[in-house]
PDB file of C-alpha atoms and ligand atoms in Angstrom:
ATOM      1  CA  MET Z1414     -65.885  15.959  -6.878  1.00 96.00           C
ATOM      2  CA  LYS Z1415     -67.869  19.166  -6.575  1.00 98.00           C
ATOM      3  CA  PHE Z1416     -66.166  22.489  -5.847  1.00 97.00           C
ATOM      4  CA  PHE Z1417     -67.870  24.970  -3.572  1.00 98.00           C
ATOM      5  CA  VAL Z1418     -66.201  28.329  -2.943  1.00 98.00           C
ATOM      6  CA  ASP Z1419     -65.916  29.342   0.704  1.00 98.00           C
ATOM      7  CA  THR Z1420     -66.398  33.093   0.464  1.00 98.00           C
ATOM      8  CA  ALA Z1421     -68.901  35.934   0.231  1.00 98.00           C
ATOM      9  CA  ASP Z1422     -66.606  37.872  -2.124  1.00 98.00           C
ATOM     10  CA  VAL Z1423     -68.787  38.249  -5.230  1.00 98.00           C
ATOM     11  CA  ALA Z1424     -65.910  39.218  -7.561  1.00 98.00           C
ATOM     12  CA  ALA Z1425     -63.871  36.175  -6.518  1.00 98.00           C
ATOM     13  CA  ILE Z1426     -66.863  33.864  -7.017  1.00 98.00           C
ATOM     14  CA  LYS Z1427     -67.509  35.373 -10.470  1.00 98.00           C
ATOM     15  CA  GLU Z1428     -63.925  34.810 -11.619  1.00 97.00           C
ATOM     16  CA  LEU Z1429     -64.086  31.081 -10.765  1.00 98.00           C
ATOM     17  CA  ASN Z1430     -67.687  30.690 -11.881  1.00 97.00           C
ATOM     18  CA  ASP Z1431     -66.868  32.073 -15.346  1.00 97.00           C
ATOM     19  CA  LEU Z1432     -64.342  29.208 -15.667  1.00 96.00           C
ATOM     20  CA  GLY Z1433     -66.927  26.599 -14.684  1.00 95.00           C
ATOM     21  CA  MET Z1434     -65.129  25.891 -11.399  1.00 95.00           C
ATOM     22  CA  VAL Z1435     -68.048  26.647  -9.075  1.00 98.00           C
ATOM     23  CA  ASP Z1436     -70.661  24.035  -8.182  1.00 98.00           C
ATOM     24  CA  GLY Z1437     -71.834  25.965  -5.136  1.00 98.00           C
ATOM     25  CA  VAL Z1438     -70.879  28.511  -2.477  1.00 98.00           C
ATOM     26  CA  THR Z1439     -70.590  28.407   1.300  1.00 98.00           C
ATOM     27  CA  THR Z1440     -70.745  31.422   3.566  1.00 98.00           C
ATOM     28  CA  ASN Z1441     -70.687  31.853   7.325  1.00 97.00           C
ATOM     29  CA  PRO Z1442     -70.998  34.815   9.710  1.00 98.00           C
ATOM     30  CA  SER Z1443     -67.222  35.436   9.621  1.00 97.00           C
ATOM     31  CA  LEU Z1444     -67.202  35.516   5.808  1.00 98.00           C
ATOM     32  CA  ILE Z1445     -70.190  37.907   5.767  1.00 98.00           C
ATOM     33  CA  LEU Z1446     -68.260  40.178   8.164  1.00 98.00           C
ATOM     34  CA  LYS Z1447     -65.211  40.003   5.882  1.00 97.00           C
ATOM     35  CA  SER Z1448     -67.324  40.965   2.846  1.00 97.00           C
ATOM     36  CA  GLY Z1449     -68.658  44.070   4.587  1.00 98.00           C
ATOM     37  CA  ARG Z1450     -72.018  43.397   2.890  1.00 97.00           C
ATOM     38  CA  ASP Z1451     -75.584  42.928   4.108  1.00 98.00           C
ATOM     39  CA  ILE Z1452     -76.248  39.169   4.392  1.00 98.00           C
ATOM     40  CA  LEU Z1453     -79.543  39.210   2.499  1.00 98.00           C
ATOM     41  CA  GLU Z1454     -78.219  41.390  -0.331  1.00 98.00           C
ATOM     42  CA  VAL Z1455     -74.928  39.608  -0.879  1.00 98.00           C
ATOM     43  CA  THR Z1456     -76.489  36.146  -0.612  1.00 98.00           C
ATOM     44  CA  LYS Z1457     -79.124  37.099  -3.215  1.00 98.00           C
ATOM     45  CA  GLU Z1458     -76.390  38.362  -5.540  1.00 98.00           C
ATOM     46  CA  ILE Z1459     -74.479  35.072  -5.163  1.00 98.00           C
ATOM     47  CA  CYS Z1460     -77.638  32.983  -5.716  1.00 98.00           C
ATOM     48  CA  ASP Z1461     -78.376  34.909  -8.922  1.00 97.00           C
ATOM     49  CA  MET Z1462     -74.873  34.126 -10.230  1.00 97.00           C
ATOM     50  CA  VAL Z1463     -74.431  30.484  -9.135  1.00 97.00           C
ATOM     51  CA  SER Z1464     -76.983  27.796  -9.923  1.00 95.00           C
ATOM     52  CA  GLY Z1465     -75.742  25.268  -7.310  1.00 98.00           C
ATOM     53  CA  PRO Z1466     -76.375  25.310  -3.555  1.00 98.00           C
ATOM     54  CA  VAL Z1467     -75.479  28.502  -1.680  1.00 98.00           C
ATOM     55  CA  SER Z1468     -75.120  27.982   2.064  1.00 98.00           C
ATOM     56  CA  ALA Z1469     -76.375  30.775   4.313  1.00 98.00           C
ATOM     57  CA  GLU Z1470     -75.939  30.303   8.044  1.00 98.00           C
ATOM     58  CA  VAL Z1471     -78.384  30.961  10.883  1.00 98.00           C
ATOM     59  CA  VAL Z1472     -77.028  32.697  13.970  1.00 98.00           C
ATOM     60  CA  ALA Z1473     -79.713  31.853  16.541  1.00 98.00           C
ATOM     61  CA  THR Z1474     -78.800  29.089  18.975  1.00 98.00           C
ATOM     62  CA  GLU Z1475     -82.270  27.870  19.950  1.00 98.00           C
ATOM     63  CA  ALA Z1476     -84.165  25.626  17.502  1.00 98.00           C
ATOM     64  CA  LYS Z1477     -87.331  27.736  17.176  1.00 98.00           C
ATOM     65  CA  ALA Z1478     -85.361  30.896  16.443  1.00 98.00           C
ATOM     66  CA  MET Z1479     -83.056  28.980  14.069  1.00 98.00           C
ATOM     67  CA  ILE Z1480     -86.103  27.772  12.144  1.00 98.00           C
ATOM     68  CA  ALA Z1481     -87.452  31.334  11.831  1.00 98.00           C
ATOM     69  CA  GLU Z1482     -84.082  32.605  10.570  1.00 98.00           C
ATOM     70  CA  GLY Z1483     -83.610  29.651   8.235  1.00 98.00           C
ATOM     71  CA  LEU Z1484     -87.018  30.082   6.635  1.00 98.00           C
ATOM     72  CA  LYS Z1485     -86.210  33.759   6.023  1.00 98.00           C
ATOM     73  CA  LEU Z1486     -82.862  32.840   4.436  1.00 98.00           C
ATOM     74  CA  ALA Z1487     -84.552  30.150   2.297  1.00 98.00           C
ATOM     75  CA  LYS Z1488     -86.825  32.827   0.807  1.00 98.00           C
ATOM     76  CA  ILE Z1489     -83.772  34.505  -0.790  1.00 98.00           C
ATOM     77  CA  ALA Z1490     -83.647  31.942  -3.607  1.00 98.00           C
ATOM     78  CA  PRO Z1491     -84.524  28.292  -4.346  1.00 98.00           C
ATOM     79  CA  ASN Z1492     -80.841  27.275  -4.274  1.00 98.00           C
ATOM     80  CA  ILE Z1493     -80.263  28.272  -0.635  1.00 98.00           C
ATOM     81  CA  ALA Z1494     -78.900  25.549   1.641  1.00 98.00           C
ATOM     82  CA  ILE Z1495     -79.726  26.563   5.198  1.00 98.00           C
ATOM     83  CA  LYS Z1496     -76.610  26.186   7.322  1.00 98.00           C
ATOM     84  CA  VAL Z1497     -77.012  25.197  10.978  1.00 98.00           C
ATOM     85  CA  PRO Z1498     -74.411  24.370  13.627  1.00 98.00           C
ATOM     86  CA  LEU Z1499     -73.993  20.808  14.845  1.00 98.00           C
ATOM     87  CA  THR Z1500     -75.753  21.230  18.170  1.00 98.00           C
ATOM     88  CA  TRP Z1501     -78.877  19.469  19.404  1.00 98.00           C
ATOM     89  CA  ASP Z1502     -80.916  22.555  18.496  1.00 98.00           C
ATOM     90  CA  GLY Z1503     -79.214  22.663  15.106  1.00 98.00           C
ATOM     91  CA  LEU Z1504     -80.176  19.032  14.471  1.00 98.00           C
ATOM     92  CA  THR Z1505     -83.760  19.808  15.506  1.00 98.00           C
ATOM     93  CA  ALA Z1506     -83.859  22.691  13.022  1.00 98.00           C
ATOM     94  CA  CYS Z1507     -82.208  20.488  10.394  1.00 98.00           C
ATOM     95  CA  LYS Z1508     -84.937  17.880  10.713  1.00 98.00           C
ATOM     96  CA  ALA Z1509     -87.647  20.576  10.433  1.00 98.00           C
ATOM     97  CA  PHE Z1510     -86.060  22.133   7.319  1.00 98.00           C
ATOM     98  CA  ALA Z1511     -85.416  18.762   5.659  1.00 98.00           C
ATOM     99  CA  SER Z1512     -89.004  17.676   6.280  1.00 98.00           C
ATOM    100  CA  GLU Z1513     -90.155  20.758   4.357  1.00 98.00           C
ATOM    101  CA  GLY Z1514     -87.839  19.961   1.450  1.00 98.00           C
ATOM    102  CA  HIS Z1515     -85.119  22.532   2.158  1.00 98.00           C
ATOM    103  CA  MET Z1516     -81.435  21.755   1.625  1.00 98.00           C
ATOM    104  CA  VAL Z1517     -79.531  21.839   4.918  1.00 98.00           C
ATOM    105  CA  ASN Z1518     -75.789  22.101   5.522  1.00 98.00           C
ATOM    106  CA  VAL Z1519     -74.858  21.028   9.053  1.00 98.00           C
ATOM    107  CA  THR Z1520     -71.647  22.818   9.935  1.00 98.00           C
ATOM    108  CA  LEU Z1521     -68.986  22.823  12.657  1.00 98.00           C
ATOM    109  CA  CYS Z1522     -68.674  19.024  12.546  1.00 98.00           C
ATOM    110  CA  PHE Z1523     -65.596  17.667  14.324  1.00 98.00           C
ATOM    111  CA  SER Z1524     -66.405  13.978  14.880  1.00 98.00           C
ATOM    112  CA  ALA Z1525     -67.812  10.941  13.097  1.00 98.00           C
ATOM    113  CA  ALA Z1526     -70.463  10.635  15.809  1.00 98.00           C
ATOM    114  CA  GLN Z1527     -71.716  14.135  14.972  1.00 98.00           C
ATOM    115  CA  ALA Z1528     -71.772  13.243  11.269  1.00 98.00           C
ATOM    116  CA  ILE Z1529     -73.993  10.217  11.966  1.00 98.00           C
ATOM    117  CA  LEU Z1530     -76.509  12.417  13.775  1.00 98.00           C
ATOM    118  CA  ALA Z1531     -76.573  14.941  10.926  1.00 98.00           C
ATOM    119  CA  ALA Z1532     -77.298  12.189   8.395  1.00 98.00           C
ATOM    120  CA  LYS Z1533     -80.116  10.828  10.543  1.00 98.00           C
ATOM    121  CA  ALA Z1534     -81.579  14.345  10.868  1.00 98.00           C
ATOM    122  CA  GLY Z1535     -81.805  14.562   7.063  1.00 98.00           C
ATOM    123  CA  ALA Z1536     -78.893  16.890   6.307  1.00 98.00           C
ATOM    124  CA  SER Z1537     -78.112  17.386   2.625  1.00 98.00           C
ATOM    125  CA  PHE Z1538     -74.496  18.215   3.535  1.00 98.00           C
ATOM    126  CA  ILE Z1539     -72.239  17.572   6.523  1.00 98.00           C
ATOM    127  CA  SER Z1540     -69.325  19.995   6.916  1.00 98.00           C
ATOM    128  CA  PRO Z1541     -66.361  18.488   8.791  1.00 98.00           C
ATOM    129  CA  PHE Z1542     -63.724  21.183   9.466  1.00 98.00           C
ATOM    130  CA  ILE Z1543     -60.384  19.699   8.426  1.00 98.00           C
ATOM    131  CA  GLY Z1544     -58.098  22.679   9.025  1.00 98.00           C
ATOM    132  CA  ARG Z1545     -59.385  23.455  12.491  1.00 98.00           C
ATOM    133  CA  LEU Z1546     -58.835  19.809  13.519  1.00 98.00           C
ATOM    134  CA  ASP Z1547     -55.283  19.943  12.119  1.00 97.00           C
ATOM    135  CA  ASP Z1548     -54.767  23.178  14.109  1.00 97.00           C
ATOM    136  CA  ASN Z1549     -55.498  21.107  17.226  1.00 98.00           C
ATOM    137  CA  ASN Z1550     -53.216  18.212  16.255  1.00 98.00           C
ATOM    138  CA  ILE Z1551     -56.126  15.977  15.255  1.00 98.00           C
ATOM    139  CA  ASP Z1552     -56.009  14.473  11.751  1.00 98.00           C
ATOM    140  CA  GLY Z1553     -58.790  16.190   9.777  1.00 98.00           C
ATOM    141  CA  ILE Z1554     -58.351  13.996   6.720  1.00 98.00           C
ATOM    142  CA  GLU Z1555     -58.793  10.888   8.874  1.00 98.00           C
ATOM    143  CA  LEU Z1556     -62.189  12.236   9.932  1.00 98.00           C
ATOM    144  CA  ILE Z1557     -63.246  12.584   6.285  1.00 98.00           C
ATOM    145  CA  ALA Z1558     -62.186   8.950   5.687  1.00 98.00           C
ATOM    146  CA  ASP Z1559     -64.115   7.750   8.760  1.00 98.00           C
ATOM    147  CA  ILE Z1560     -67.296   9.555   7.700  1.00 98.00           C
ATOM    148  CA  ARG Z1561     -66.947   8.185   4.134  1.00 98.00           C
ATOM    149  CA  THR Z1562     -66.751   4.632   5.531  1.00 98.00           C
ATOM    150  CA  ILE Z1563     -69.719   5.109   7.833  1.00 98.00           C
ATOM    151  CA  TYR Z1564     -71.954   6.793   5.255  1.00 98.00           C
ATOM    152  CA  ASP Z1565     -71.133   4.074   2.719  1.00 98.00           C
ATOM    153  CA  ASN Z1566     -71.785   1.308   5.292  1.00 98.00           C
ATOM    154  CA  TYR Z1567     -75.338   2.528   5.731  1.00 98.00           C
ATOM    155  CA  ASP Z1568     -75.966   4.186   2.370  1.00 98.00           C
ATOM    156  CA  PHE Z1569     -76.567   7.568   4.009  1.00 98.00           C
ATOM    157  CA  LYS Z1570     -77.385  10.107   1.288  1.00 98.00           C
ATOM    158  CA  THR Z1571     -75.890  13.121   3.118  1.00 98.00           C
ATOM    159  CA  GLU Z1572     -73.004  14.550   1.075  1.00 98.00           C
ATOM    160  CA  ILE Z1573     -69.615  14.996   2.747  1.00 98.00           C
ATOM    161  CA  LEU Z1574     -68.655  18.645   2.268  1.00 98.00           C
ATOM    162  CA  ALA Z1575     -65.055  18.938   3.437  1.00 98.00           C
ATOM    163  CA  ALA Z1576     -64.607  22.424   4.925  1.00 98.00           C
ATOM    164  CA  SER Z1577     -61.914  24.489   6.593  1.00 98.00           C
ATOM    165  CA  ILE Z1578     -59.643  23.590   3.686  1.00 98.00           C
ATOM    166  CA  ARG Z1579     -56.276  25.317   3.972  1.00 97.00           C
ATOM    167  CA  SER Z1580     -54.121  23.704   1.299  1.00 97.00           C
ATOM    168  CA  VAL Z1581     -54.027  22.070  -2.119  1.00 98.00           C
ATOM    169  CA  ASN Z1582     -53.052  18.800  -0.421  1.00 98.00           C
ATOM    170  CA  HIS Z1583     -56.240  18.930   1.633  1.00 98.00           C
ATOM    171  CA  ILE Z1584     -58.205  18.992  -1.628  1.00 98.00           C
ATOM    172  CA  THR Z1585     -56.339  16.127  -3.302  1.00 98.00           C
ATOM    173  CA  ASP Z1586     -56.487  14.050  -0.105  1.00 98.00           C
ATOM    174  CA  CYS Z1587     -60.256  14.611   0.074  1.00 98.00           C
ATOM    175  CA  ALA Z1588     -60.586  13.621  -3.587  1.00 98.00           C
ATOM    176  CA  LYS Z1589     -58.667  10.381  -2.969  1.00 98.00           C
ATOM    177  CA  ILE Z1590     -60.937   9.486  -0.051  1.00 98.00           C
ATOM    178  CA  GLY Z1591     -64.093  10.295  -1.988  1.00 98.00           C
ATOM    179  CA  ALA Z1592     -65.451  13.394  -0.248  1.00 98.00           C
ATOM    180  CA  ASP Z1593     -68.453  14.473  -2.318  1.00 98.00           C
ATOM    181  CA  VAL Z1594     -67.648  18.189  -2.125  1.00 98.00           C
ATOM    182  CA  ILE Z1595     -64.850  20.440  -0.968  1.00 98.00           C
ATOM    183  CA  THR Z1596     -65.384  24.051  -0.034  1.00 98.00           C
ATOM    184  CA  ALA Z1597     -62.235  26.139  -0.203  1.00 98.00           C
ATOM    185  CA  PRO Z1598     -61.200  29.789  -0.316  1.00 98.00           C
ATOM    186  CA  PRO Z1599     -60.702  31.065  -3.888  1.00 98.00           C
ATOM    187  CA  ALA Z1600     -56.927  31.387  -3.352  1.00 98.00           C
ATOM    188  CA  VAL Z1601     -56.581  27.690  -2.473  1.00 98.00           C
ATOM    189  CA  ILE Z1602     -58.577  26.627  -5.548  1.00 97.00           C
ATOM    190  CA  LYS Z1603     -56.412  28.865  -7.763  1.00 97.00           C
ATOM    191  CA  ALA Z1604     -53.247  27.489  -6.118  1.00 98.00           C
ATOM    192  CA  MET Z1605     -54.155  24.056  -7.533  1.00 97.00           C
ATOM    193  CA  ALA Z1606     -52.892  25.309 -10.910  1.00 97.00           C
ATOM    194  CA  SER Z1607     -49.406  26.084  -9.597  1.00 97.00           C
ATOM    195  CA  HIS Z1608     -46.403  23.797  -9.788  1.00 97.00           C
ATOM    196  CA  VAL Z1609     -42.761  24.792  -9.512  1.00 98.00           C
ATOM    197  CA  LEU Z1610     -41.838  22.507 -12.438  1.00 98.00           C
ATOM    198  CA  THR Z1611     -44.537  24.101 -14.606  1.00 98.00           C
ATOM    199  CA  ASP Z1612     -43.035  27.526 -13.888  1.00 98.00           C
ATOM    200  CA  ARG Z1613     -39.499  26.303 -14.506  1.00 98.00           C
ATOM    201  CA  GLY Z1614     -40.451  24.498 -17.726  1.00 98.00           C
ATOM    202  CA  LEU Z1615     -42.344  27.493 -19.093  1.00 98.00           C
ATOM    203  CA  ASP Z1616     -39.433  29.780 -18.283  1.00 98.00           C
ATOM    204  CA  GLN Z1617     -37.060  27.526 -20.252  1.00 98.00           C
ATOM    205  CA  PHE Z1618     -39.456  27.261 -23.226  1.00 98.00           C
ATOM    206  CA  LEU Z1619     -39.805  31.058 -23.381  1.00 98.00           C
ATOM    207  CA  LYS Z1620     -36.028  31.588 -23.216  1.00 98.00           C
ATOM    208  CA  ASP Z1621     -35.462  29.060 -26.026  1.00 98.00           C
ATOM    209  CA  TRP Z1622     -38.301  30.541 -28.085  1.00 98.00           C
ATOM    210  CA  ALA Z1623     -36.773  34.017 -27.839  1.00 98.00           C
ATOM    211  CA  LYS Z1624     -33.511  32.588 -29.224  1.00 98.00           C
ATOM    212  CA  THR Z1625     -35.339  31.287 -32.348  1.00 98.00           C
ATOM    213  CA  GLY Z1626     -36.224  34.873 -33.323  1.00 98.00           C
ATOM    214  CA  GLN Z1627     -39.600  33.593 -34.581  1.00 98.00           C
ATOM    215  CA  SER Z1628     -43.135  34.805 -33.859  1.00 97.00           C
ATOM    216  CA  ILE Z1629     -46.374  32.834 -34.196  1.00 97.00           C
ATOM    217  CA  ILE Z1630     -48.561  35.812 -35.085  1.00 96.00           C
TER     218      ILE Z1630
HETATM  219  O1  LIG R 335     -67.104  27.341   5.875  1.00 77.03           O
HETATM  220  C1  LIG R 335     -66.454  27.235   7.069  1.00 77.03           C
HETATM  221  C2  LIG R 335     -65.013  26.821   7.019  1.00 77.03           C
HETATM  222  O2  LIG R 335     -64.610  26.465   5.753  1.00 77.03           O
HETATM  223  C3  LIG R 335     -64.102  27.680   7.808  1.00 77.03           C
HETATM  224  O3  LIG R 335     -62.751  27.576   7.462  1.00 77.03           O
HETATM  225  O4  LIG R 335     -60.374  28.281   7.567  1.00 77.03           O
HETATM  226  O5  LIG R 335     -62.113  29.475   8.955  1.00 77.03           O
HETATM  227  O6  LIG R 335     -61.399  27.170   9.526  1.00 77.03           O
HETATM  228  P1  LIG R 335     -61.601  28.162   8.441  1.00 77.03           P
END
């Protein structure tokens, strides 16, 4: 399973990247706003640091304008994945980008039917939003399982990039189903290391060690 980091926070990406935890990065307009940075500058900085795909999202809603924006974003670096929304215009732009050899991440996917269209339009990645489905009482993990089944049935090459990840359980559930990639906020990836029994066990070991009066160095 590949780990993408869902952020435009360069320091947070660097911390995980230095540990070998980063196979790629995803950004979106909300994350660019949160970073307070210029999209072209911050995306270039991320692309220089991370060798895997870095998703940068278009904001136009009409295919021709999306294509113009996407081609500009693709010039930032060879590892840009142009991110387009799952609309008819987005699929049109996806097909145009894919035909020219660009990586495309089709985002804002909320149904298996949408995921089929993205695969047929040549998307490199489909981004189903698990957390936002859960927010609306629809099982996001079930959608990942449905898309896995469908893509495997027809040997679609589009990678399932599970997005809108809110919890450690989302990540392990996606891994069990066989999602190709998860993209998660840095805090959720770091939370994977935490376990109450690890903390409790370490606390006991340290207390017992202190009682020995020994030191290793
Ligand atoms: O990359 C988009 C996606 O991961 C958004 O997540 O938590 O804003 O629904 P969230």
